[in-house]
CSV table of C-alpha atoms and ligand atoms in Angstrom, one decimal:
chain,number,residue,atom,x,y,z
A,1,UNK,CA,-89.5,-141.1,19.8
A,2,UNK,CA,-93.1,-140.4,20.6
A,3,UNK,CA,-95.7,-140.5,23.4
A,4,UNK,CA,-99.2,-141.8,22.8
A,5,UNK,CA,-102.4,-139.8,23.4
A,6,UNK,CA,-105.7,-141.6,23.7
A,7,UNK,CA,-108.7,-139.3,23.7
A,8,UNK,CA,-112.3,-140.4,24.2
A,9,UNK,CA,-111.5,-143.8,22.7
A,10,UNK,CA,-114.1,-146.5,22.4
A,11,UNK,CA,-113.8,-149.8,20.5
A,12,UNK,CA,-117.1,-151.6,20.1
A,13,UNK,CA,-117.2,-155.0,18.4
A,14,UNK,CA,-119.9,-155.8,15.9
A,15,UNK,CA,-121.7,-157.9,18.6
A,16,UNK,CA,-122.1,-154.7,20.7
A,17,UNK,CA,-119.3,-155.4,23.3
A,18,UNK,CA,-117.7,-152.1,24.3
A,19,UNK,CA,-114.3,-153.6,24.9
A,20,UNK,CA,-112.7,-150.2,25.3
A,21,UNK,CA,-115.1,-147.6,26.8
A,22,UNK,CA,-114.4,-143.8,26.5
A,23,UNK,CA,-110.8,-143.9,27.5
A,24,UNK,CA,-108.5,-140.9,28.0
A,25,UNK,CA,-104.9,-141.7,28.6
A,26,UNK,CA,-101.6,-140.0,28.0
A,27,UNK,CA,-98.6,-142.4,27.7
A,28,UNK,CA,-95.4,-140.4,27.9
A,29,UNK,CA,-92.5,-140.4,25.5
A,30,UNK,CA,-90.0,-143.2,26.5
A,31,UNK,CA,-92.3,-144.7,29.1
A,32,UNK,CA,-92.7,-148.4,29.9
A,33,UNK,CA,-96.5,-148.5,30.4
A,34,UNK,CA,-98.5,-151.5,31.6
A,35,UNK,CA,-102.1,-152.4,30.8
A,36,UNK,CA,-103.1,-154.6,33.7
A,37,UNK,CA,-106.4,-156.3,34.4
A,38,UNK,CA,-108.4,-159.6,34.5
A,39,UNK,CA,-109.2,-161.6,31.5
A,40,UNK,CA,-111.7,-159.8,29.2
A,41,UNK,CA,-111.2,-156.3,30.6
A,42,UNK,CA,-110.2,-154.9,27.2
A,43,UNK,CA,-106.4,-154.8,27.5
A,44,UNK,CA,-105.7,-156.5,24.2
A,45,UNK,CA,-108.4,-154.6,22.4
A,46,UNK,CA,-106.9,-151.3,23.5
A,47,UNK,CA,-103.4,-152.4,22.4
A,48,UNK,CA,-104.7,-153.6,19.0
A,49,UNK,CA,-106.6,-150.3,18.6
A,50,UNK,CA,-103.4,-148.4,19.2
A,51,UNK,CA,-101.7,-150.6,16.6
A,52,UNK,CA,-104.5,-150.1,14.1
A,53,UNK,CA,-105.5,-153.8,14.0
A,54,UNK,CA,-108.9,-152.8,15.5
A,55,UNK,CA,-110.8,-149.8,14.3
A,56,UNK,CA,-111.7,-147.1,16.9
A,57,UNK,CA,-115.5,-146.6,17.1
A,58,UNK,CA,-115.1,-143.2,18.8
A,59,UNK,CA,-112.3,-140.9,19.8
A,60,UNK,CA,-108.7,-140.6,18.6
A,61,UNK,CA,-105.2,-142.1,18.9
A,62,UNK,CA,-102.2,-140.0,18.4
A,63,UNK,CA,-98.5,-141.1,18.3
A,64,UNK,CA,-96.3,-138.1,18.9
A,65,UNK,CA,-97.9,-135.1,17.1
A,66,UNK,CA,-99.5,-137.4,14.4
A,67,UNK,CA,-103.1,-138.5,14.7
A,68,UNK,CA,-103.1,-142.1,13.5
A,69,UNK,CA,-106.7,-143.1,14.2
A,70,UNK,CA,-107.5,-143.8,10.5
A,71,UNK,CA,-104.0,-144.9,9.4
A,72,UNK,CA,-103.2,-148.5,8.4
A,73,UNK,CA,-101.1,-150.4,11.0
A,74,UNK,CA,-98.1,-150.3,8.6
A,75,UNK,CA,-98.2,-146.5,8.6
A,76,UNK,CA,-98.2,-146.0,12.4
A,77,UNK,CA,-94.5,-146.7,13.1
A,78,UNK,CA,-95.4,-149.3,15.8
A,79,UNK,CA,-93.9,-152.7,16.3
A,80,UNK,CA,-96.1,-155.3,18.0
A,81,UNK,CA,-95.5,-158.7,19.6
A,82,UNK,CA,-98.6,-160.8,19.9
A,83,UNK,CA,-99.5,-163.7,22.1
A,84,UNK,CA,-99.2,-165.9,19.0
A,85,UNK,CA,-95.9,-164.3,17.8
A,86,UNK,CA,-96.2,-165.0,14.0
A,87,UNK,CA,-92.5,-165.6,13.1
A,88,UNK,CA,-91.7,-166.4,9.4
A,89,UNK,CA,-91.4,-170.2,9.4
A,90,UNK,CA,-88.9,-170.4,6.4
A,91,UNK,CA,-86.4,-167.9,8.0
A,92,UNK,CA,-83.9,-168.6,10.7
A,93,UNK,CA,-84.0,-166.8,14.0
A,94,UNK,CA,-81.3,-164.4,12.9
A,95,UNK,CA,-83.2,-163.7,9.6
A,96,UNK,CA,-86.4,-163.2,11.5
A,97,UNK,CA,-84.9,-160.7,13.9
A,98,UNK,CA,-83.1,-158.8,11.2
A,99,UNK,CA,-86.1,-158.8,8.9
A,100,UNK,CA,-87.5,-155.3,9.8
A,101,UNK,CA,-84.0,-153.9,9.1
A,102,UNK,CA,-83.7,-155.8,5.8
A,103,UNK,CA,-87.0,-154.4,4.6
A,104,UNK,CA,-85.7,-150.9,5.3
A,105,UNK,CA,-82.5,-151.6,3.4
A,106,UNK,CA,-80.1,-151.4,6.4
A,107,UNK,CA,-76.6,-152.6,5.7
A,108,UNK,CA,-76.1,-156.4,6.1
A,109,UNK,CA,-73.4,-156.0,8.7
A,110,UNK,CA,-75.7,-153.8,10.8
A,111,UNK,CA,-78.5,-156.4,10.4
A,112,UNK,CA,-76.2,-159.1,11.6
A,113,UNK,CA,-74.8,-157.1,14.5
A,114,UNK,CA,-78.3,-156.1,15.7
A,115,UNK,CA,-79.6,-159.7,15.5
A,116,UNK,CA,-76.6,-161.1,17.5
A,117,UNK,CA,-76.8,-158.4,20.2
A,118,UNK,CA,-80.6,-158.6,20.6
A,119,UNK,CA,-80.7,-162.4,20.5
A,120,UNK,CA,-77.8,-162.5,23.1
A,121,UNK,CA,-79.8,-160.4,25.6
A,122,UNK,CA,-82.7,-162.8,25.3
A,123,UNK,CA,-80.6,-166.0,25.6
A,124,UNK,CA,-81.1,-166.9,22.0
A,125,UNK,CA,-77.5,-166.6,21.0
A,126,UNK,CA,-77.1,-170.4,20.4
A,127,UNK,CA,-80.3,-170.6,18.3
A,128,UNK,CA,-79.6,-168.0,15.6
A,129,UNK,CA,-79.5,-170.6,12.8
A,130,UNK,CA,-82.6,-172.5,13.8
A,131,UNK,CA,-86.0,-172.1,12.2
A,132,UNK,CA,-89.1,-171.3,14.3
A,133,UNK,CA,-90.4,-174.9,13.9
A,134,UNK,CA,-87.3,-176.0,15.8
A,135,UNK,CA,-87.9,-173.8,18.8
A,136,UNK,CA,-89.9,-174.2,22.0
A,137,UNK,CA,-92.9,-171.9,22.6
A,138,UNK,CA,-90.9,-169.7,24.9
A,139,UNK,CA,-88.0,-169.5,22.5
A,140,UNK,CA,-90.3,-168.5,19.7
A,141,UNK,CA,-91.8,-165.8,22.0
A,142,UNK,CA,-88.3,-164.4,22.7
A,143,UNK,CA,-87.4,-164.4,19.0
A,144,UNK,CA,-90.6,-162.4,18.3
A,145,UNK,CA,-89.7,-160.0,21.0
A,146,UNK,CA,-86.2,-159.6,19.6
A,147,UNK,CA,-87.6,-159.0,16.1
A,148,UNK,CA,-89.9,-156.2,17.5
A,149,UNK,CA,-87.1,-154.6,19.4
A,150,UNK,CA,-84.8,-154.7,16.4
A,151,UNK,CA,-87.4,-153.0,14.3
A,152,UNK,CA,-86.7,-149.7,16.1
A,153,UNK,CA,-90.2,-148.3,15.6
A,154,UNK,CA,-91.4,-145.3,17.5
A,155,UNK,CA,-93.6,-147.3,19.7
A,156,UNK,CA,-93.4,-150.9,20.9
A,157,UNK,CA,-96.6,-152.8,21.8
A,158,UNK,CA,-96.3,-156.1,23.6
A,159,UNK,CA,-99.2,-158.4,24.3
A,160,UNK,CA,-98.3,-160.7,27.2
A,161,UNK,CA,-94.7,-160.8,25.9
A,162,UNK,CA,-93.4,-163.2,28.6
A,163,UNK,CA,-96.4,-165.4,29.1
A,164,UNK,CA,-94.9,-168.6,27.6
A,165,UNK,CA,-91.7,-168.5,29.6
A,166,UNK,CA,-91.0,-170.6,32.6
A,167,UNK,CA,-90.7,-168.8,35.9
A,168,UNK,CA,-86.9,-168.4,35.8
A,169,UNK,CA,-86.6,-167.3,32.2
A,170,UNK,CA,-89.5,-165.0,32.8
A,171,UNK,CA,-87.5,-163.2,35.4
A,172,UNK,CA,-84.4,-163.0,33.2
A,173,UNK,CA,-86.4,-161.8,30.2
A,174,UNK,CA,-88.1,-159.3,32.4
A,175,UNK,CA,-84.9,-157.8,33.6
A,176,UNK,CA,-83.5,-157.8,30.0
A,177,UNK,CA,-86.7,-156.1,28.7
A,178,UNK,CA,-86.5,-153.4,31.3
A,179,UNK,CA,-82.8,-152.7,30.7
A,180,UNK,CA,-83.3,-152.7,26.9
A,181,UNK,CA,-86.2,-150.4,27.2
A,182,UNK,CA,-84.2,-148.0,29.3
A,183,UNK,CA,-81.3,-148.0,26.8
A,184,UNK,CA,-83.6,-147.5,23.8
A,185,UNK,CA,-86.0,-145.1,25.6
A,186,UNK,CA,-88.6,-146.6,23.4
A,187,UNK,CA,-92.2,-145.8,24.3
A,188,UNK,CA,-93.5,-149.3,25.2
A,189,UNK,CA,-97.0,-150.5,26.1
A,190,UNK,CA,-97.4,-154.0,27.4
A,191,UNK,CA,-100.4,-156.0,28.3
A,192,UNK,CA,-100.3,-158.4,31.3
A,193,UNK,CA,-102.7,-160.0,33.7
A,194,UNK,CA,-99.8,-160.6,36.1
A,195,UNK,CA,-99.8,-157.8,38.7
A,196,UNK,CA,-96.3,-158.8,39.9
A,197,UNK,CA,-94.9,-158.4,36.4
A,198,UNK,CA,-96.6,-155.0,36.0
A,199,UNK,CA,-95.3,-153.8,39.3
A,200,UNK,CA,-91.8,-154.9,38.5
A,201,UNK,CA,-91.5,-153.6,35.0
A,202,UNK,CA,-93.7,-150.6,34.5
A,203,UNK,CA,-93.1,-146.9,35.0
A,204,UNK,CA,-96.9,-146.5,35.3
A,205,UNK,CA,-99.7,-149.0,35.3
A,206,UNK,CA,-103.3,-148.6,34.1
A,207,UNK,CA,-105.5,-151.1,36.0
A,208,UNK,CA,-108.4,-151.9,33.7
A,209,UNK,CA,-111.9,-153.4,34.3
A,210,UNK,CA,-114.7,-153.7,31.8
A,211,UNK,CA,-113.1,-151.4,29.2
A,212,UNK,CA,-112.3,-148.6,31.6
A,213,UNK,CA,-109.3,-147.6,33.7
A,214,UNK,CA,-109.9,-148.0,37.4
A,215,UNK,CA,-106.6,-146.5,38.4
A,216,UNK,CA,-103.6,-145.0,36.6
A,217,UNK,CA,-100.4,-144.6,38.6
A,218,UNK,CA,-96.9,-145.7,39.4
A,219,UNK,CA,-96.4,-149.2,40.9
A,220,UNK,CA,-95.9,-147.6,44.3
A,221,UNK,CA,-99.1,-145.6,44.1
A,222,UNK,CA,-101.3,-148.5,43.0
A,223,UNK,CA,-99.7,-150.8,45.6
A,224,UNK,CA,-99.8,-148.4,48.5
A,225,UNK,CA,-103.0,-146.5,47.7
A,226,UNK,CA,-105.4,-148.6,45.5
A,227,UNK,CA,-108.1,-146.2,44.3
A,228,UNK,CA,-110.9,-148.7,45.0
A,229,UNK,CA,-111.5,-152.2,46.4
A,230,UNK,CA,-111.3,-153.7,42.9
A,231,UNK,CA,-107.7,-152.5,42.5
A,232,UNK,CA,-106.9,-153.3,46.1
A,233,UNK,CA,-108.0,-156.9,45.4
A,234,UNK,CA,-106.1,-157.2,42.2
A,235,UNK,CA,-102.7,-155.7,43.2
A,236,UNK,CA,-100.4,-157.5,45.6
A,237,UNK,CA,-99.0,-161.0,45.8
A,238,UNK,CA,-101.0,-161.6,49.0
A,239,UNK,CA,-104.6,-160.3,48.9
A,240,UNK,CA,-105.3,-157.0,50.9
A,241,UNK,CA,-107.3,-157.4,54.0
A,242,UNK,CA,-110.7,-155.7,53.4
A,243,UNK,CA,-112.8,-155.6,56.5
A,244,UNK,CA,-116.3,-154.0,56.7
A,245,UNK,CA,-116.7,-151.7,59.7
A,246,UNK,CA,-119.5,-149.3,60.1
A,247,UNK,CA,-120.0,-147.5,56.8
A,248,UNK,CA,-116.5,-148.1,55.5
A,249,UNK,CA,-114.3,-151.0,54.5
A,250,UNK,CA,-111.0,-150.9,56.2
A,251,UNK,CA,-108.1,-152.0,53.9
A,252,UNK,CA,-104.6,-153.0,55.0
A,253,UNK,CA,-102.0,-155.0,53.3
A,254,UNK,CA,-100.7,-158.1,55.1
A,255,UNK,CA,-97.1,-156.8,54.6
A,256,UNK,CA,-97.9,-153.7,56.6
A,257,UNK,CA,-99.3,-155.5,59.7
A,258,UNK,CA,-97.1,-156.5,62.5
A,259,UNK,CA,-97.7,-158.0,66.0
A,260,UNK,CA,-98.3,-155.4,68.7
A,261,UNK,CA,-99.5,-155.1,72.3
A,262,UNK,CA,-102.7,-153.5,71.0
A,263,UNK,CA,-103.9,-152.7,67.6
A,264,UNK,CA,-106.4,-153.1,64.7
A,265,UNK,CA,-107.1,-156.8,64.8
A,266,UNK,CA,-106.9,-159.6,67.3
A,267,UNK,CA,-107.4,-163.2,66.5
A,268,UNK,CA,-106.3,-166.8,66.6
A,269,UNK,CA,-103.6,-168.1,64.3
A,270,UNK,CA,-105.3,-170.7,62.0
A,271,UNK,CA,-102.9,-171.1,59.0
A,272,UNK,CA,-99.2,-170.4,58.3
A,273,UNK,CA,-98.1,-170.4,54.6
A,274,UNK,CA,-94.4,-170.4,53.7
A,275,UNK,CA,-93.6,-167.7,51.1
A,276,UNK,CA,-89.8,-168.2,51.2
A,277,UNK,CA,-88.1,-165.6,53.4
A,278,UNK,CA,-91.5,-164.7,54.8
A,279,UNK,CA,-94.6,-166.5,55.9
A,280,UNK,CA,-98.3,-165.5,55.5
A,281,UNK,CA,-100.2,-166.0,58.8
A,282,UNK,CA,-104.0,-166.1,58.8
A,283,UNK,CA,-105.8,-165.0,62.0
A,284,UNK,CA,-109.4,-166.0,62.7
A,285,UNK,CA,-111.0,-162.8,64.0
A,286,UNK,CA,-114.7,-163.9,64.4
A,287,UNK,CA,-116.3,-163.1,61.1
A,288,UNK,CA,-113.1,-162.0,59.4
A,289,UNK,CA,-109.9,-163.6,58.4
A,290,UNK,CA,-106.9,-161.4,58.6
A,291,UNK,CA,-103.6,-162.1,56.9
A,292,UNK,CA,-100.2,-160.7,58.0
A,293,UNK,CA,-96.7,-161.4,56.9
A,294,UNK,CA,-93.8,-162.4,59.3
A,295,UNK,CA,-90.1,-162.9,58.6
A,296,UNK,CA,-88.9,-166.5,58.4
A,297,UNK,CA,-88.4,-168.1,61.9
A,298,UNK,CA,-90.9,-165.7,63.4
A,299,UNK,CA,-94.0,-167.8,62.7
A,300,UNK,CA,-96.4,-168.0,65.6
A,301,UNK,CA,-97.8,-171.4,66.7
A,302,UNK,CA,-101.2,-172.4,65.4
A,303,UNK,CA,-103.8,-171.5,68.1
A,304,UNK,CA,-101.9,-168.6,69.5
A,305,UNK,CA,-103.8,-165.3,70.1
A,306,UNK,CA,-102.1,-162.5,68.2
A,307,UNK,CA,-102.9,-158.7,67.9
A,308,UNK,CA,-101.6,-156.9,64.8
A,309,UNK,CA,-101.3,-153.2,63.9
A,310,UNK,CA,-100.2,-151.1,61.0
A,311,UNK,CA,-98.8,-147.5,60.7
A,312,UNK,CA,-101.8,-145.2,60.3
A,313,UNK,CA,-100.7,-144.1,56.8
A,314,UNK,CA,-101.0,-147.7,55.6
A,315,UNK,CA,-104.6,-148.1,56.8
A,316,UNK,CA,-107.0,-147.2,54.0
A,317,UNK,CA,-110.7,-146.6,54.1
A,318,UNK,CA,-113.1,-147.4,51.3
A,319,UNK,CA,-116.7,-146.3,50.9
A,320,UNK,CA,-118.9,-149.3,51.5
A,321,UNK,CA,-121.3,-148.3,48.7
A,322,UNK,CA,-119.0,-147.2,45.9
A,323,UNK,CA,-115.8,-149.1,46.9
A,324,UNK,CA,-113.9,-145.9,46.3
A,325,UNK,CA,-110.9,-144.8,48.5
A,326,UNK,CA,-112.0,-142.3,51.1
A,327,UNK,CA,-109.3,-139.5,51.0
B,401,LIG,P1,-107.3,-161.6,28.0
B,401,LIG,O1,-106.5,-161.3,29.2
B,401,LIG,O2,-108.2,-162.8,28.3
B,401,LIG,O3,-106.7,-161.7,26.7
B,401,LIG,P2,-108.3,-158.9,27.5
B,401,LIG,O4,-108.3,-158.0,28.8
B,401,LIG,O5,-107.1,-158.7,26.6
B,401,LIG,O6,-108.4,-160.4,28.0
B,401,LIG,P3,-110.0,-158.4,25.2
B,401,LIG,O7,-109.4,-159.5,24.4
B,401,LIG,O8,-109.6,-157.0,24.9
B,401,LIG,O9,-109.7,-158.6,26.8
B,401,LIG,O10,-111.6,-158.5,25.2
B,401,LIG,C1,-112.4,-157.5,25.8
B,401,LIG,C2,-113.8,-157.9,25.6
B,401,LIG,O11,-114.2,-157.9,24.2
B,401,LIG,C3,-114.2,-159.3,26.1
B,401,LIG,O12,-115.5,-159.2,26.6
B,401,LIG,C4,-114.2,-160.1,24.9
B,401,LIG,O13,-115.1,-161.2,25.0
B,401,LIG,C5,-114.6,-159.2,23.8
B,401,LIG,N1,-114.0,-159.4,22.5
B,401,LIG,C6,-112.7,-159.6,22.2
B,401,LIG,N2,-112.6,-159.8,20.9
B,401,LIG,C7,-113.8,-159.8,20.3
B,401,LIG,C8,-114.3,-159.9,18.9
B,401,LIG,N3,-113.5,-160.1,17.9
B,401,LIG,N4,-115.6,-159.8,18.8
B,401,LIG,C9,-116.4,-159.6,19.8
B,401,LIG,N5,-116.1,-159.5,21.1
B,401,LIG,C10,-114.8,-159.6,21.3
């Protein structure tokens, strides 16, 4: 068991791209930690630098009390699942999952028991005797995840571990992954560009942009109080309303706005989008378009004039120049 300490870490590629730029992060022992951000923000590079697959240009990585910055990947006690999962093609699923245990000389019966249990949790129970070539992409991904989990390293690093799964399997695998991580209390860092996945899974999220961390916090913190307009735009299934007023930008989530006799915004209903048990209503308010969420069967008619308001604690102000939250 070990936390991860990242101190002044930069990873610069030979072409000069600073993919990771002077980062300081402490990932706690046993934590499920998400690296979240748009394509190209440096998530994968940071994960690979923790694993030792990329060399750090500056700074240090420690796992528990050991500084590992100059250690080979195999000496870092990390297990990693990549986007291109690299299973051994000549081994069955069961053999692939049990492989890390076999290498360590763990008893055959324990190997088998671990493979069956881990595979079961990831809906691979019926596929234990297949080879990777006989699996779908999503099944291969789950087999790779099972192998990493079975490796019982000190730290588990996952690069988009659920990206190849269809929506339903993704939800199932997500729940399993969270449950398993809780049971194993294994320090786990996962990369995702899916904000909903990060919110649902992680204990804490680092929202990244251009090699830096814009905000580090619990899902609730980053959802309720995004540190800047970049994070405000990135987090949330429906985009946050960001409305310039005077020298600030007012930010309020559609989920926190409700119709009221008087309030923040008044406009004409122009669009209603079905989100399942709720609908997203768009109001035309002159220059601005304001979204708010209503329960099913409460949708207003197109063309109606509606005023919406939010509790004061849910109305945020951002500096117009810097985009930073005004506290
Ligand atoms: P994605 O979600 O698309 O995988 P990411 O956030 O994981 O993106 P990285 O793959 O870490 O981003 O890339 C960060 C930056 O480093 C990008 O600008 C990318 O073009 C650049 N980069 C990545 N790998 C290399 C490489 N081998 N050589 C040079 N530049 C690279």
